[in-house]
Amino acid sequence: MVDWKKYYQEHLISMEEAAKLVKSDDSLWLGHSIGIPYDFLNELNKRREELWNVRIMYNLATYPYDMLFDPESIGHFKIMSMFLGPLERMSSEMGIAEVHSVPYEYMTRIVCDTYHANVICTEICPPNENGFINISILGAPSNMEKLRHPTKKMKIGVVNKQQYAAQGEFEDFNVPVDMFDYFVEVNHELSYQPVSDPTPVDKTIASYVMEYVKDGDSVQIGMGGLGEQITKELYSKKDIKVFTEISVDSMVPLAESGAISSVTTAGCYGSPVIYEFLGTSKLVTTKNLNTMLDPYCIGLNDNMVAICSTLMVDLTGQACSEAQGLKEYSGVGGSFAYLYGATRSKGGRSFLCLRSTYKDKDGNRKSNVVPWLPEGSVVTTPRYIHMYIVSEHGVADVFLKSIKDRIKALIKIAHPDFRDELKEQIISSGQIKSEDFNN
């Protein structure tokens, strides 16, 4: 058996030495949000003149590391996040970060098979007394499969004493020390992004959704203002089983209130409040992304309630949730998996939520419910998987309905100022006749 303490010390190097291990044309996987080794990336950027065509892959940065906003890094590094957050959106507009958008359940195949990652560098927890390393609350869902993937890779563990250990089956998230080739030690607070406060529209939409949520349901909640409001509304329920890709801050007081009986999750977005909860609460089980984003696994939960957001829908129910026209805004994430998974659940319900209008750059109000999608629009979820589509003006039941019935239901949840125009436009398309609105 390996003397793990000796192995650890013999393979302990500095951050500068770790950065020097990277070569031109290497392909790197760096982990997920608070598990991304930002110090390593900054050290790597200092070497940019020595390096060319180094692919940097990760999921959703929560810290503005140097190369993300450094035009001089172009050509030296190719930055690709699996989901665009605020930082990646700004970088993408500068022509630095690349846009990538596929469902998360394919992430390991993307990283290891499509882009052939040959270096993994991610933050991990310190070894325990038996020489096993927990790969942390956000490393656990996204890194374990990549670490165990059979392709040859150099593995660098950045040991941060302030990382929280994932809760769940031991073998799912703990690896022996000799899984890693090198170690670097750091001791810093975990980065985070501020959480959006619910808007009046979020509150109205949440109130509609909650009319369909029952005691004992399994509930998926997204991030953002709507997700925060949904968790606040759940205080009136009992025995809620949270089954969700992303956990958010407002789950913590909800759990303390006794409304939640369990939390099964693959990550979080918020502040240190949710980090500590996921790392210490006995209610929590962390699972990998492939499980949490598999529609079949989601559908195994009876009474699964999926609540997701979108940016735009057309009158047949096609939804654009990741881009505004040709401009990528976020990513596919888990939207498709949960909306589809809920349809496979006994007693399942899914809710796709949107605000009915937006203002363009000139301040003109436009409808987010449109007769047909603009040219170049990216469809995130197809019309046939949606059950309920919700705006601040009501709930449209569209599941398994005819095209005509979908059109009539969706016009009713559009903003009143646009309903007549939508009717005229969709009638002109030949998909429905004026007399059909009288039936």
XYZ file of C-alpha atoms in Angstrom, residues 2-293:
292
model
C 1.246 3.495 -0.842
C 2.576 5.548 2.077
C 0.195 8.372 1.289
C 1.900 11.013 3.432
C 5.231 10.328 1.768
C 3.608 10.288 -1.693
C 1.867 13.585 -0.999
C 5.031 15.352 0.149
C 7.104 13.998 -2.737
C 4.577 15.329 -5.251
C 3.951 18.710 -3.625
C 5.033 21.601 -5.876
C 4.564 25.367 -6.102
C 1.921 27.079 -8.229
C 4.642 28.425 -10.505
C 6.005 24.906 -10.994
C 2.516 23.608 -11.720
C 1.969 26.233 -14.421
C 5.276 25.250 -16.030
C 3.974 21.712 -16.569
C 1.609 22.987 -19.280
C 2.812 22.886 -22.899
C 1.595 24.389 -26.165
C -1.370 22.503 -27.673
C -2.352 21.030 -24.309
C -6.036 20.728 -23.477
C -6.984 21.502 -19.862
C -10.037 20.816 -17.708
C -10.218 23.183 -14.712
C -13.465 22.227 -12.970
C -16.578 24.095 -11.953
C -17.028 27.644 -10.521
C -15.651 27.613 -6.947
C -13.511 24.585 -7.792
C -11.667 26.325 -10.637
C -8.030 27.048 -9.636
C -7.973 30.754 -10.492
C -4.472 31.212 -9.031
C -3.235 28.550 -11.436
C -4.873 30.318 -14.389
C -3.274 33.623 -13.412
C 0.115 31.947 -13.120
C -0.422 30.328 -16.499
C -1.242 33.692 -18.065
C 2.186 34.970 -17.009
C 3.638 32.359 -19.391
C 1.433 33.272 -22.348
C 4.319 34.335 -24.603
C 5.776 30.826 -24.245
C 2.516 29.022 -25.031
C 0.263 28.638 -28.060
C -3.103 27.017 -28.635
C -3.700 25.887 -25.054
C -7.375 25.011 -24.588
C -8.866 26.101 -21.258
C -12.135 24.296 -20.400
C -14.293 24.734 -17.327
C -17.854 25.481 -16.263
C -19.010 28.954 -15.156
C -16.323 31.186 -13.660
C -17.102 33.033 -10.431
C -13.879 35.066 -10.354
C -12.452 37.457 -13.003
C -9.129 35.706 -13.620
C -6.597 37.587 -15.731
C -6.637 35.883 -19.130
C -10.448 36.048 -19.340
C -10.194 39.798 -20.002
C -6.716 39.965 -21.531
C -6.804 40.483 -25.333
C -3.127 39.511 -25.414
C -4.141 35.978 -24.415
C -5.878 35.376 -27.770
C -4.005 32.748 -29.767
C -2.119 31.622 -26.700
C -5.221 30.331 -24.918
C -8.637 29.184 -26.128
C -11.101 29.724 -23.283
C -14.270 27.640 -23.385
C -16.882 27.568 -20.631
C -19.705 25.032 -20.744
C -22.095 27.749 -19.553
C -21.856 31.515 -19.949
C -22.222 33.525 -16.763
C -21.782 37.302 -16.451
C -17.986 37.073 -16.693
C -17.976 34.870 -19.790
C -20.568 37.058 -21.504
C -18.331 40.099 -21.112
C -15.288 38.150 -22.275
C -17.148 36.719 -25.264
C -18.160 40.219 -26.354
C -14.444 41.094 -26.274
C -13.746 38.157 -28.600
C -11.823 36.187 -25.970
C -14.015 33.438 -24.477
C -15.531 30.964 -26.939
C -19.210 30.057 -26.856
C -20.103 26.451 -26.132
C -23.586 25.118 -25.524
C -24.627 21.489 -25.126
C -26.488 19.658 -22.361
C -24.374 19.078 -19.263
C -24.828 15.316 -19.382
C -22.400 15.291 -22.325
C -19.722 17.250 -20.483
C -17.293 14.366 -19.883
C -17.533 13.294 -23.518
C -16.913 16.875 -24.649
C -13.896 17.314 -22.400
C -12.270 13.893 -22.729
C -13.364 12.568 -26.120
C -14.043 15.621 -28.302
C -11.337 17.985 -27.016
C -9.029 15.312 -25.566
C -8.138 16.920 -22.244
C -4.661 15.780 -21.247
C -4.360 17.930 -18.101
C -6.804 18.201 -15.196
C -6.162 20.870 -12.596
C -8.855 21.567 -10.016
C -9.271 22.536 -6.373
C -9.799 19.671 -3.924
C -10.116 19.119 -0.178
C -7.069 18.141 1.929
C -6.474 14.374 2.369
C -8.177 12.704 5.314
C -6.337 10.592 7.894
C -6.529 7.540 5.612
C -5.108 9.275 2.558
C -8.340 9.802 0.664
C -9.238 13.096 -0.978
C -12.782 14.412 -1.283
C -12.940 16.326 -4.547
C -15.280 18.969 -3.041
C -18.931 20.014 -3.343
C -18.568 21.224 -6.927
C -15.682 18.998 -7.937
C -17.735 15.943 -7.058
C -20.482 16.383 -9.685
C -18.266 17.509 -12.558
C -14.742 16.141 -12.019
C -14.953 12.528 -10.870
C -15.833 11.031 -14.248
C -13.069 13.023 -15.906
C -10.512 11.896 -13.325
C -11.525 8.261 -13.889
C -11.824 8.497 -17.672
C -9.381 6.014 -19.276
C -7.564 8.548 -21.464
C -4.101 9.464 -20.213
C -4.034 12.750 -18.310
C -1.760 14.653 -15.959
C -3.737 15.403 -12.784
C -2.902 18.372 -10.575
C -4.797 18.758 -7.306
C -4.907 22.271 -5.838
C -5.508 21.594 -2.146
C -7.588 24.330 -0.531
C -8.327 23.989 3.188
C -11.464 26.098 2.730
C -13.145 23.775 0.232
C -16.173 21.850 1.534
C -16.408 18.073 1.165
C -19.266 16.608 -0.858
C -21.847 14.590 1.088
C -22.867 11.240 -0.374
C -21.552 7.769 -1.094
C -17.860 7.662 -0.126
C -16.656 6.024 -3.321
C -18.522 8.548 -5.467
C -16.446 11.549 -4.375
C -13.310 10.303 -2.654
C -10.135 9.161 -4.375
C -6.775 7.937 -3.056
C -3.934 10.416 -2.942
C -2.084 8.651 -5.749
C -4.937 9.468 -8.156
C -3.124 12.816 -8.559
C 0.318 13.348 -10.057
C 1.025 16.678 -8.350
C -0.309 18.808 -5.510
C -0.279 22.540 -4.874
C -1.428 23.992 -1.562
C -3.501 27.171 -1.226
C -5.652 28.626 1.533
C -8.182 31.174 0.331
C -11.881 31.945 0.602
C -14.174 30.580 -2.084
C -15.343 33.002 -4.752
C -19.035 33.596 -5.389
C -21.472 35.565 -7.497
C -24.255 37.695 -5.994
C -27.729 36.194 -6.222
C -30.491 38.085 -8.038
C -33.356 39.360 -5.914
C -36.854 38.356 -7.066
C -38.645 40.991 -9.150
C -42.395 41.669 -8.948
C -42.766 39.585 -12.117
C -40.850 36.701 -10.489
C -43.185 36.868 -7.502
C -46.297 36.764 -9.671
C -45.013 33.842 -11.753
C -44.017 31.938 -8.610
C -47.497 32.412 -7.157
C -49.024 30.769 -10.248
C -46.597 27.842 -10.133
C -47.143 27.219 -6.436
C -50.828 26.500 -7.058
C -49.660 23.249 -8.679
C -47.068 22.215 -6.046
C -48.185 19.774 -3.345
C -46.838 18.414 -0.076
C -44.389 15.568 -0.715
C -43.418 16.656 -4.242
C -39.891 16.322 -5.614
C -38.940 19.811 -6.769
C -36.253 21.134 -9.102
C -35.413 24.813 -8.706
C -33.268 26.950 -10.985
C -30.983 29.825 -10.097
C -31.864 33.512 -10.341
C -34.639 35.632 -8.929
C -37.388 33.168 -9.834
C -35.584 30.280 -8.136
C -35.108 32.376 -5.011
C -38.809 33.254 -4.949
C -39.922 29.651 -5.499
C -37.961 28.515 -2.445
C -39.515 31.285 -0.378
C -42.985 30.154 -1.463
C -42.271 26.559 -0.395
C -42.432 27.455 3.314
C -46.124 26.570 3.269
C -45.414 23.009 2.068
C -44.352 19.843 3.895
C -41.986 16.973 3.083
C -40.547 18.649 -0.021
C -37.816 16.563 -1.624
C -35.444 18.865 -3.478
C -34.000 17.084 -6.526
C -32.108 19.709 -8.469
C -28.989 20.380 -10.474
C -28.360 23.709 -8.729
C -28.920 24.566 -5.059
C -29.398 28.201 -4.042
C -29.013 30.295 -0.892
C -32.697 30.447 -0.034
C -32.803 26.665 0.397
C -30.927 27.018 3.684
C -33.625 28.814 5.724
C -36.222 26.639 3.972
C -34.436 23.526 5.243
C -34.165 25.048 8.718
C -37.937 25.614 8.696
C -38.528 21.870 8.320
C -40.257 22.077 4.929
C -37.510 20.066 3.187
C -37.002 16.373 3.944
C -34.032 15.838 1.593
C -31.777 17.629 -0.900
C -30.218 15.758 -3.818
C -28.079 18.053 -5.931
C -25.173 18.401 -8.346
C -23.980 21.870 -7.438
C -24.843 25.322 -6.238
C -24.875 28.981 -7.191
C -24.821 31.639 -4.528
C -22.836 32.636 -1.477
C -20.819 30.820 1.217
C -24.163 30.188 2.943
C -25.098 27.496 0.433
C -21.515 26.164 0.279
C -21.529 25.444 4.006
C -25.004 23.911 3.855
C -24.050 21.467 1.085
C -20.821 20.601 2.869
C -22.271 19.986 6.326
C -26.020 19.258 6.276
C -27.185 15.671 6.771
C -30.140 16.425 4.488
C -27.809 16.693 1.486
C -26.667 14.049 -0.965
C -24.451 15.168 -3.842
C -24.567 13.192 -7.080
C -22.702 13.534 -10.357
C -24.064 15.541 -13.258
C -24.766 12.488 -15.388
C -27.232 11.222 -12.790
C -28.809 14.572 -11.988
C -29.215 15.471 -15.666
